[in-house]
Amino acid sequence: MTADINIRQATKEDIALIRNLAQIIFPHTYGKMLSQEQIDYMMGWMYSPKNIAAGLDSGQEYFIVEVEGEAVSYAGIAPQEDDPDGTKVFELMRLYILPEYQKTGLGKLLFEHVCEHIRSKGFKKCRMMLHVNRENPAVQFYLHQGMQILYSKDFDIGHNFWMTDHIMGMYL
């Protein structure tokens, strides 16, 4: 991709933008894996303005990718409890790209940006982990970026809905 690409850290002023991107990307990504009812439930749970703001207040960080000035992708990370050996842990909570920009290299660019951002914090030992639906083709993307499947688990998220995920990780 030879377009003008900018990755910037999101602020609270970007909450509506993140939600708007999610309203397009999330159903496209999960439409064949989850029921519409579960997608609606998860959108309300994860992408309400109140929940995004609370996440930002608690240390979550979001990044926006703009192509030619248009927001087309976002990622979110959150610090987690340190490992017993003192390794700092971050969760890659979200990395989503508008369908028409998928498979253009933006995902790799954003993934590398997030990894470098975490590394820049200067921790001696650090790792990143994520949850990804076992049926999501993104599993292959993350494996290609150097992540490993650590284990698989089903998570009850309420209202009779389940997340059936691989937990993946890598040291940074």
JSON list of C-alpha atoms in Angstrom, two decimals:
[
{"chain": "A", "resi": 1, "resn": "MET", "atom": "CA", "xyz": [0.00, 0.00, 0.00]},
{"chain": "A", "resi": 2, "resn": "THR", "atom": "CA", "xyz": [1.52, 3.31, -1.05]},
{"chain": "A", "resi": 3, "resn": "ALA", "atom": "CA", "xyz": [-1.09, 5.63, 0.45]},
{"chain": "A", "resi": 4, "resn": "ASP", "atom": "CA", "xyz": [-0.41, 8.18, 3.18]},
{"chain": "A", "resi": 5, "resn": "ILE", "atom": "CA", "xyz": [-0.75, 6.13, 6.38]},
{"chain": "A", "resi": 6, "resn": "ASN", "atom": "CA", "xyz": [-0.77, 7.57, 9.90]},
{"chain": "A", "resi": 7, "resn": "ILE", "atom": "CA", "xyz": [-1.03, 5.66, 13.19]},
{"chain": "A", "resi": 8, "resn": "ARG", "atom": "CA", "xyz": [-1.92, 7.78, 16.18]},
{"chain": "A", "resi": 9, "resn": "GLN", "atom": "CA", "xyz": [-2.84, 7.20, 19.78]},
{"chain": "A", "resi": 10, "resn": "ALA", "atom": "CA", "xyz": [-6.54, 7.67, 20.41]},
{"chain": "A", "resi": 11, "resn": "THR", "atom": "CA", "xyz": [-7.98, 10.04, 22.99]},
{"chain": "A", "resi": 12, "resn": "LYS", "atom": "CA", "xyz": [-11.41, 10.31, 24.58]},
{"chain": "A", "resi": 13, "resn": "GLU", "atom": "CA", "xyz": [-12.41, 12.48, 21.62]},
{"chain": "A", "resi": 14, "resn": "ASP", "atom": "CA", "xyz": [-12.07, 9.31, 19.49]},
{"chain": "A", "resi": 15, "resn": "ILE", "atom": "CA", "xyz": [-14.58, 7.20, 21.43]},
{"chain": "A", "resi": 16, "resn": "ALA", "atom": "CA", "xyz": [-17.37, 7.71, 18.88]},
{"chain": "A", "resi": 17, "resn": "LEU", "atom": "CA", "xyz": [-14.94, 7.00, 16.04]},
{"chain": "A", "resi": 18, "resn": "ILE", "atom": "CA", "xyz": [-13.83, 3.71, 17.62]},
{"chain": "A", "resi": 19, "resn": "ARG", "atom": "CA", "xyz": [-17.45, 2.71, 18.17]},
{"chain": "A", "resi": 20, "resn": "ASN", "atom": "CA", "xyz": [-18.40, 3.64, 14.60]},
{"chain": "A", "resi": 21, "resn": "LEU", "atom": "CA", "xyz": [-15.55, 1.54, 13.18]},
{"chain": "A", "resi": 22, "resn": "ALA", "atom": "CA", "xyz": [-16.55, -1.34, 15.45]},
{"chain": "A", "resi": 23, "resn": "GLN", "atom": "CA", "xyz": [-20.17, -1.16, 14.26]},
{"chain": "A", "resi": 24, "resn": "ILE", "atom": "CA", "xyz": [-18.93, -1.89, 10.73]},
{"chain": "A", "resi": 25, "resn": "ILE", "atom": "CA", "xyz": [-16.04, -4.25, 11.41]},
{"chain": "A", "resi": 26, "resn": "PHE", "atom": "CA", "xyz": [-17.31, -6.38, 14.31]},
{"chain": "A", "resi": 27, "resn": "PRO", "atom": "CA", "xyz": [-20.42, -7.78, 12.54]},
{"chain": "A", "resi": 28, "resn": "HIS", "atom": "CA", "xyz": [-18.40, -8.37, 9.37]},
{"chain": "A", "resi": 29, "resn": "THR", "atom": "CA", "xyz": [-15.73, -10.26, 11.32]},
{"chain": "A", "resi": 30, "resn": "TYR", "atom": "CA", "xyz": [-18.04, -12.37, 13.46]},
{"chain": "A", "resi": 31, "resn": "GLY", "atom": "CA", "xyz": [-21.20, -12.64, 11.33]},
{"chain": "A", "resi": 32, "resn": "LYS", "atom": "CA", "xyz": [-20.48, -16.25, 10.35]},
{"chain": "A", "resi": 33, "resn": "MET", "atom": "CA", "xyz": [-19.21, -17.29, 13.80]},
{"chain": "A", "resi": 34, "resn": "LEU", "atom": "CA", "xyz": [-21.73, -15.75, 16.20]},
{"chain": "A", "resi": 35, "resn": "SER", "atom": "CA", "xyz": [-25.46, -15.13, 16.29]},
{"chain": "A", "resi": 36, "resn": "GLN", "atom": "CA", "xyz": [-26.71, -11.59, 15.67]},
{"chain": "A", "resi": 37, "resn": "GLU", "atom": "CA", "xyz": [-27.95, -11.59, 19.28]},
{"chain": "A", "resi": 38, "resn": "GLN", "atom": "CA", "xyz": [-24.45, -12.33, 20.59]},
{"chain": "A", "resi": 39, "resn": "ILE", "atom": "CA", "xyz": [-22.90, -9.71, 18.30]},
{"chain": "A", "resi": 40, "resn": "ASP", "atom": "CA", "xyz": [-25.39, -7.12, 19.60]},
{"chain": "A", "resi": 41, "resn": "TYR", "atom": "CA", "xyz": [-24.69, -8.14, 23.20]},
{"chain": "A", "resi": 42, "resn": "MET", "atom": "CA", "xyz": [-20.92, -7.95, 22.73]},
{"chain": "A", "resi": 43, "resn": "MET", "atom": "CA", "xyz": [-21.13, -4.59, 20.94]},
{"chain": "A", "resi": 44, "resn": "GLY", "atom": "CA", "xyz": [-23.09, -3.16, 23.87]},
{"chain": "A", "resi": 45, "resn": "TRP", "atom": "CA", "xyz": [-20.71, -4.68, 26.37]},
{"chain": "A", "resi": 46, "resn": "MET", "atom": "CA", "xyz": [-17.38, -3.85, 24.73]},
{"chain": "A", "resi": 47, "resn": "TYR", "atom": "CA", "xyz": [-18.13, -0.75, 22.69]},
{"chain": "A", "resi": 48, "resn": "SER", "atom": "CA", "xyz": [-20.49, 1.40, 24.69]},
{"chain": "A", "resi": 49, "resn": "PRO", "atom": "CA", "xyz": [-19.04, 4.91, 25.01]},
{"chain": "A", "resi": 50, "resn": "LYS", "atom": "CA", "xyz": [-19.10, 4.49, 28.79]},
{"chain": "A", "resi": 51, "resn": "ASN", "atom": "CA", "xyz": [-17.07, 1.26, 28.66]},
{"chain": "A", "resi": 52, "resn": "ILE", "atom": "CA", "xyz": [-14.52, 2.64, 26.20]},
{"chain": "A", "resi": 53, "resn": "ALA", "atom": "CA", "xyz": [-14.08, 5.75, 28.38]},
{"chain": "A", "resi": 54, "resn": "ALA", "atom": "CA", "xyz": [-13.72, 3.63, 31.52]},
{"chain": "A", "resi": 55, "resn": "GLY", "atom": "CA", "xyz": [-11.09, 1.54, 29.77]},
{"chain": "A", "resi": 56, "resn": "LEU", "atom": "CA", "xyz": [-9.11, 4.63, 28.76]},
{"chain": "A", "resi": 57, "resn": "ASP", "atom": "CA", "xyz": [-9.35, 5.88, 32.36]},
{"chain": "A", "resi": 58, "resn": "SER", "atom": "CA", "xyz": [-7.99, 2.55, 33.66]},
{"chain": "A", "resi": 59, "resn": "GLY", "atom": "CA", "xyz": [-4.89, 2.46, 31.45]},
{"chain": "A", "resi": 60, "resn": "GLN", "atom": "CA", "xyz": [-6.14, 0.96, 28.20]},
{"chain": "A", "resi": 61, "resn": "GLU", "atom": "CA", "xyz": [-4.63, 2.53, 25.10]},
{"chain": "A", "resi": 62, "resn": "TYR", "atom": "CA", "xyz": [-6.15, 2.67, 21.63]},
{"chain": "A", "resi": 63, "resn": "PHE", "atom": "CA", "xyz": [-4.49, 3.38, 18.31]},
{"chain": "A", "resi": 64, "resn": "ILE", "atom": "CA", "xyz": [-6.19, 4.61, 15.14]},
{"chain": "A", "resi": 65, "resn": "VAL", "atom": "CA", "xyz": [-4.90, 3.96, 11.62]},
{"chain": "A", "resi": 66, "resn": "GLU", "atom": "CA", "xyz": [-5.74, 6.64, 9.09]},
{"chain": "A", "resi": 67, "resn": "VAL", "atom": "CA", "xyz": [-5.27, 6.20, 5.35]},
{"chain": "A", "resi": 68, "resn": "GLU", "atom": "CA", "xyz": [-5.36, 9.46, 3.41]},
{"chain": "A", "resi": 69, "resn": "GLY", "atom": "CA", "xyz": [-6.91, 11.06, 6.52]},
{"chain": "A", "resi": 70, "resn": "GLU", "atom": "CA", "xyz": [-9.71, 8.47, 6.87]},
{"chain": "A", "resi": 71, "resn": "ALA", "atom": "CA", "xyz": [-9.85, 6.22, 9.96]},
{"chain": "A", "resi": 72, "resn": "VAL", "atom": "CA", "xyz": [-9.83, 2.61, 8.76]},
{"chain": "A", "resi": 73, "resn": "SER", "atom": "CA", "xyz": [-8.52, 0.54, 11.65]},
{"chain": "A", "resi": 74, "resn": "TYR", "atom": "CA", "xyz": [-7.98, 0.50, 15.40]},
{"chain": "A", "resi": 75, "resn": "ALA", "atom": "CA", "xyz": [-6.24, -1.52, 18.06]},
{"chain": "A", "resi": 76, "resn": "GLY", "atom": "CA", "xyz": [-6.48, -1.54, 21.82]},
{"chain": "A", "resi": 77, "resn": "ILE", "atom": "CA", "xyz": [-4.12, -2.77, 24.53]},
{"chain": "A", "resi": 78, "resn": "ALA", "atom": "CA", "xyz": [-4.47, -3.07, 28.28]},
{"chain": "A", "resi": 79, "resn": "PRO", "atom": "CA", "xyz": [-1.94, -3.76, 31.01]},
{"chain": "A", "resi": 80, "resn": "GLN", "atom": "CA", "xyz": [-2.61, -7.00, 32.88]},
{"chain": "A", "resi": 81, "resn": "GLU", "atom": "CA", "xyz": [-1.34, -8.46, 36.14]},
{"chain": "A", "resi": 82, "resn": "ASP", "atom": "CA", "xyz": [2.39, -9.18, 36.02]},
{"chain": "A", "resi": 83, "resn": "ASP", "atom": "CA", "xyz": [3.55, -12.79, 35.75]},
{"chain": "A", "resi": 84, "resn": "PRO", "atom": "CA", "xyz": [4.95, -14.28, 39.00]},
{"chain": "A", "resi": 85, "resn": "ASP", "atom": "CA", "xyz": [8.51, -13.76, 37.67]},
{"chain": "A", "resi": 86, "resn": "GLY", "atom": "CA", "xyz": [7.85, -10.04, 37.19]},
{"chain": "A", "resi": 87, "resn": "THR", "atom": "CA", "xyz": [7.24, -10.17, 33.44]},
{"chain": "A", "resi": 88, "resn": "LYS", "atom": "CA", "xyz": [4.98, -7.30, 32.43]},
{"chain": "A", "resi": 89, "resn": "VAL", "atom": "CA", "xyz": [1.90, -8.48, 30.55]},
{"chain": "A", "resi": 90, "resn": "PHE", "atom": "CA", "xyz": [-0.24, -6.56, 28.06]},
{"chain": "A", "resi": 91, "resn": "GLU", "atom": "CA", "xyz": [-3.39, -7.82, 26.38]},
{"chain": "A", "resi": 92, "resn": "LEU", "atom": "CA", "xyz": [-4.01, -6.96, 22.76]},
{"chain": "A", "resi": 93, "resn": "MET", "atom": "CA", "xyz": [-7.75, -6.53, 23.24]},
{"chain": "A", "resi": 94, "resn": "ARG", "atom": "CA", "xyz": [-8.65, -5.48, 19.73]},
{"chain": "A", "resi": 95, "resn": "LEU", "atom": "CA", "xyz": [-7.08, -5.18, 16.31]},
{"chain": "A", "resi": 96, "resn": "TYR", "atom": "CA", "xyz": [-9.67, -4.60, 13.61]},
{"chain": "A", "resi": 97, "resn": "ILE", "atom": "CA", "xyz": [-9.54, -3.26, 10.07]},
{"chain": "A", "resi": 98, "resn": "LEU", "atom": "CA", "xyz": [-12.35, -2.16, 7.74]},
{"chain": "A", "resi": 99, "resn": "PRO", "atom": "CA", "xyz": [-13.05, -5.05, 5.32]},
{"chain": "A", "resi": 100, "resn": "GLU", "atom": "CA", "xyz": [-11.91, -3.14, 2.23]},
{"chain": "A", "resi": 101, "resn": "TYR", "atom": "CA", "xyz": [-8.49, -2.52, 3.85]},
{"chain": "A", "resi": 102, "resn": "GLN", "atom": "CA", "xyz": [-7.87, -6.08, 5.03]},
{"chain": "A", "resi": 103, "resn": "LYS", "atom": "CA", "xyz": [-5.00, -7.99, 3.42]},
{"chain": "A", "resi": 104, "resn": "THR", "atom": "CA", "xyz": [-3.23, -4.75, 2.46]},
{"chain": "A", "resi": 105, "resn": "GLY", "atom": "CA", "xyz": [-0.48, -4.90, 5.08]},
{"chain": "A", "resi": 106, "resn": "LEU", "atom": "CA", "xyz": [-2.22, -2.54, 7.51]},
{"chain": "A", "resi": 107, "resn": "GLY", "atom": "CA", "xyz": [-2.76, -5.30, 10.07]},
{"chain": "A", "resi": 108, "resn": "LYS", "atom": "CA", "xyz": [0.94, -6.14, 10.14]},
{"chain": "A", "resi": 109, "resn": "LEU", "atom": "CA", "xyz": [1.82, -2.45, 10.32]},
{"chain": "A", "resi": 110, "resn": "LEU", "atom": "CA", "xyz": [-0.57, -1.86, 13.24]},
{"chain": "A", "resi": 111, "resn": "PHE", "atom": "CA", "xyz": [0.52, -5.05, 15.02]},
{"chain": "A", "resi": 112, "resn": "GLU", "atom": "CA", "xyz": [4.18, -4.00, 14.75]},
{"chain": "A", "resi": 113, "resn": "HIS", "atom": "CA", "xyz": [3.30, -0.48, 15.95]},
{"chain": "A", "resi": 114, "resn": "VAL", "atom": "CA", "xyz": [1.56, -1.88, 19.04]},
{"chain": "A", "resi": 115, "resn": "CYS", "atom": "CA", "xyz": [4.50, -4.19, 19.80]},
{"chain": "A", "resi": 116, "resn": "GLU", "atom": "CA", "xyz": [6.98, -1.32, 19.46]},
{"chain": "A", "resi": 117, "resn": "HIS", "atom": "CA", "xyz": [4.80, 0.91, 21.65]},
{"chain": "A", "resi": 118, "resn": "ILE", "atom": "CA", "xyz": [4.85, -1.72, 24.41]},
{"chain": "A", "resi": 119, "resn": "ARG", "atom": "CA", "xyz": [8.60, -2.27, 24.01]},
{"chain": "A", "resi": 120, "resn": "SER", "atom": "CA", "xyz": [9.18, 1.49, 24.25]},
{"chain": "A", "resi": 121, "resn": "LYS", "atom": "CA", "xyz": [7.91, 1.39, 27.83]},
{"chain": "A", "resi": 122, "resn": "GLY", "atom": "CA", "xyz": [11.33, -0.06, 28.74]},
{"chain": "A", "resi": 123, "resn": "PHE", "atom": "CA", "xyz": [10.37, -3.18, 30.67]},
{"chain": "A", "resi": 124, "resn": "LYS", "atom": "CA", "xyz": [13.13, -5.80, 31.05]},
{"chain": "A", "resi": 125, "resn": "LYS", "atom": "CA", "xyz": [10.70, -8.65, 30.43]},
{"chain": "A", "resi": 126, "resn": "CYS", "atom": "CA", "xyz": [7.41, -8.17, 28.67]},
{"chain": "A", "resi": 127, "resn": "ARG", "atom": "CA", "xyz": [4.88, -10.25, 26.81]},
{"chain": "A", "resi": 128, "resn": "MET", "atom": "CA", "xyz": [1.69, -9.63, 24.91]},
{"chain": "A", "resi": 129, "resn": "MET", "atom": "CA", "xyz": [-1.30, -11.94, 24.90]},
{"chain": "A", "resi": 130, "resn": "LEU", "atom": "CA", "xyz": [-4.70, -11.97, 23.25]},
{"chain": "A", "resi": 131, "resn": "HIS", "atom": "CA", "xyz": [-7.95, -13.87, 23.02]},
{"chain": "A", "resi": 132, "resn": "VAL", "atom": "CA", "xyz": [-9.08, -14.79, 19.51]},
{"chain": "A", "resi": 133, "resn": "ASN", "atom": "CA", "xyz": [-12.11, -16.83, 18.47]},
{"chain": "A", "resi": 134, "resn": "ARG", "atom": "CA", "xyz": [-10.93, -20.29, 17.45]},
{"chain": "A", "resi": 135, "resn": "GLU", "atom": "CA", "xyz": [-12.85, -20.01, 14.15]},
{"chain": "A", "resi": 136, "resn": "ASN", "atom": "CA", "xyz": [-11.46, -16.58, 13.28]},
{"chain": "A", "resi": 137, "resn": "PRO", "atom": "CA", "xyz": [-9.09, -16.60, 10.28]},
{"chain": "A", "resi": 138, "resn": "ALA", "atom": "CA", "xyz": [-7.06, -14.00, 12.21]},
{"chain": "A", "resi": 139, "resn": "VAL", "atom": "CA", "xyz": [-5.54, -16.92, 14.15]},
{"chain": "A", "resi": 140, "resn": "GLN", "atom": "CA", "xyz": [-3.31, -17.50, 11.12]},
{"chain": "A", "resi": 141, "resn": "PHE", "atom": "CA", "xyz": [-2.40, -13.81, 10.98]},
{"chain": "A", "resi": 142, "resn": "TYR", "atom": "CA", "xyz": [-1.28, -13.83, 14.62]},
{"chain": "A", "resi": 143, "resn": "LEU", "atom": "CA", "xyz": [0.70, -17.05, 14.17]},
{"chain": "A", "resi": 144, "resn": "HIS", "atom": "CA", "xyz": [2.44, -15.43, 11.20]},
{"chain": "A", "resi": 145, "resn": "GLN", "atom": "CA", "xyz": [3.32, -12.42, 13.41]},
{"chain": "A", "resi": 146, "resn": "GLY", "atom": "CA", "xyz": [5.10, -14.75, 15.85]},
{"chain": "A", "resi": 147, "resn": "MET", "atom": "CA", "xyz": [2.41, -15.42, 18.42]},
{"chain": "A", "resi": 148, "resn": "GLN", "atom": "CA", "xyz": [1.79, -18.93, 19.71]},
{"chain": "A", "resi": 149, "resn": "ILE", "atom": "CA", "xyz": [-1.40, -20.62, 20.84]},
{"chain": "A", "resi": 150, "resn": "LEU", "atom": "CA", "xyz": [-0.91, -21.10, 24.57]},
{"chain": "A", "resi": 151, "resn": "TYR", "atom": "CA", "xyz": [-4.25, -22.80, 25.30]},
{"chain": "A", "resi": 152, "resn": "SER", "atom": "CA", "xyz": [-7.92, -22.76, 24.35]},
{"chain": "A", "resi": 153, "resn": "LYS", "atom": "CA", "xyz": [-10.79, -21.95, 26.66]},
{"chain": "A", "resi": 154, "resn": "ASP", "atom": "CA", "xyz": [-14.51, -21.23, 26.57]},
{"chain": "A", "resi": 155, "resn": "PHE", "atom": "CA", "xyz": [-15.60, -18.12, 28.48]},
{"chain": "A", "resi": 156, "resn": "ASP", "atom": "CA", "xyz": [-19.14, -17.55, 29.75]},
{"chain": "A", "resi": 157, "resn": "ILE", "atom": "CA", "xyz": [-19.79, -13.87, 29.02]},
{"chain": "A", "resi": 158, "resn": "GLY", "atom": "CA", "xyz": [-23.34, -13.85, 30.35]},
{"chain": "A", "resi": 159, "resn": "HIS", "atom": "CA", "xyz": [-26.83, -14.10, 28.87]},
{"chain": "A", "resi": 160, "resn": "ASN", "atom": "CA", "xyz": [-26.09, -17.67, 27.70]},
{"chain": "A", "resi": 161, "resn": "PHE", "atom": "CA", "xyz": [-23.31, -16.45, 25.37]},
{"chain": "A", "resi": 162, "resn": "TRP", "atom": "CA", "xyz": [-19.85, -17.92, 25.13]},
{"chain": "A", "resi": 163, "resn": "MET", "atom": "CA", "xyz": [-16.51, -16.82, 23.74]},
{"chain": "A", "resi": 164, "resn": "THR", "atom": "CA", "xyz": [-14.66, -19.87, 22.39]},
{"chain": "A", "resi": 165, "resn": "ASP", "atom": "CA", "xyz": [-11.12, -18.58, 22.21]},
{"chain": "A", "resi": 166, "resn": "HIS", "atom": "CA", "xyz": [-7.50, -19.45, 21.72]},
{"chain": "A", "resi": 167, "resn": "ILE", "atom": "CA", "xyz": [-5.30, -17.56, 24.13]},
{"chain": "A", "resi": 168, "resn": "MET", "atom": "CA", "xyz": [-2.20, -16.57, 22.20]},
{"chain": "A", "resi": 169, "resn": "GLY", "atom": "CA", "xyz": [0.99, -14.93, 23.36]},
{"chain": "A", "resi": 170, "resn": "MET", "atom": "CA", "xyz": [4.52, -13.83, 22.57]},
{"chain": "A", "resi": 171, "resn": "TYR", "atom": "CA", "xyz": [7.44, -12.23, 24.36]},
{"chain": "A", "resi": 172, "resn": "LEU", "atom": "CA", "xyz": [8.38, -8.75, 23.18]}
]
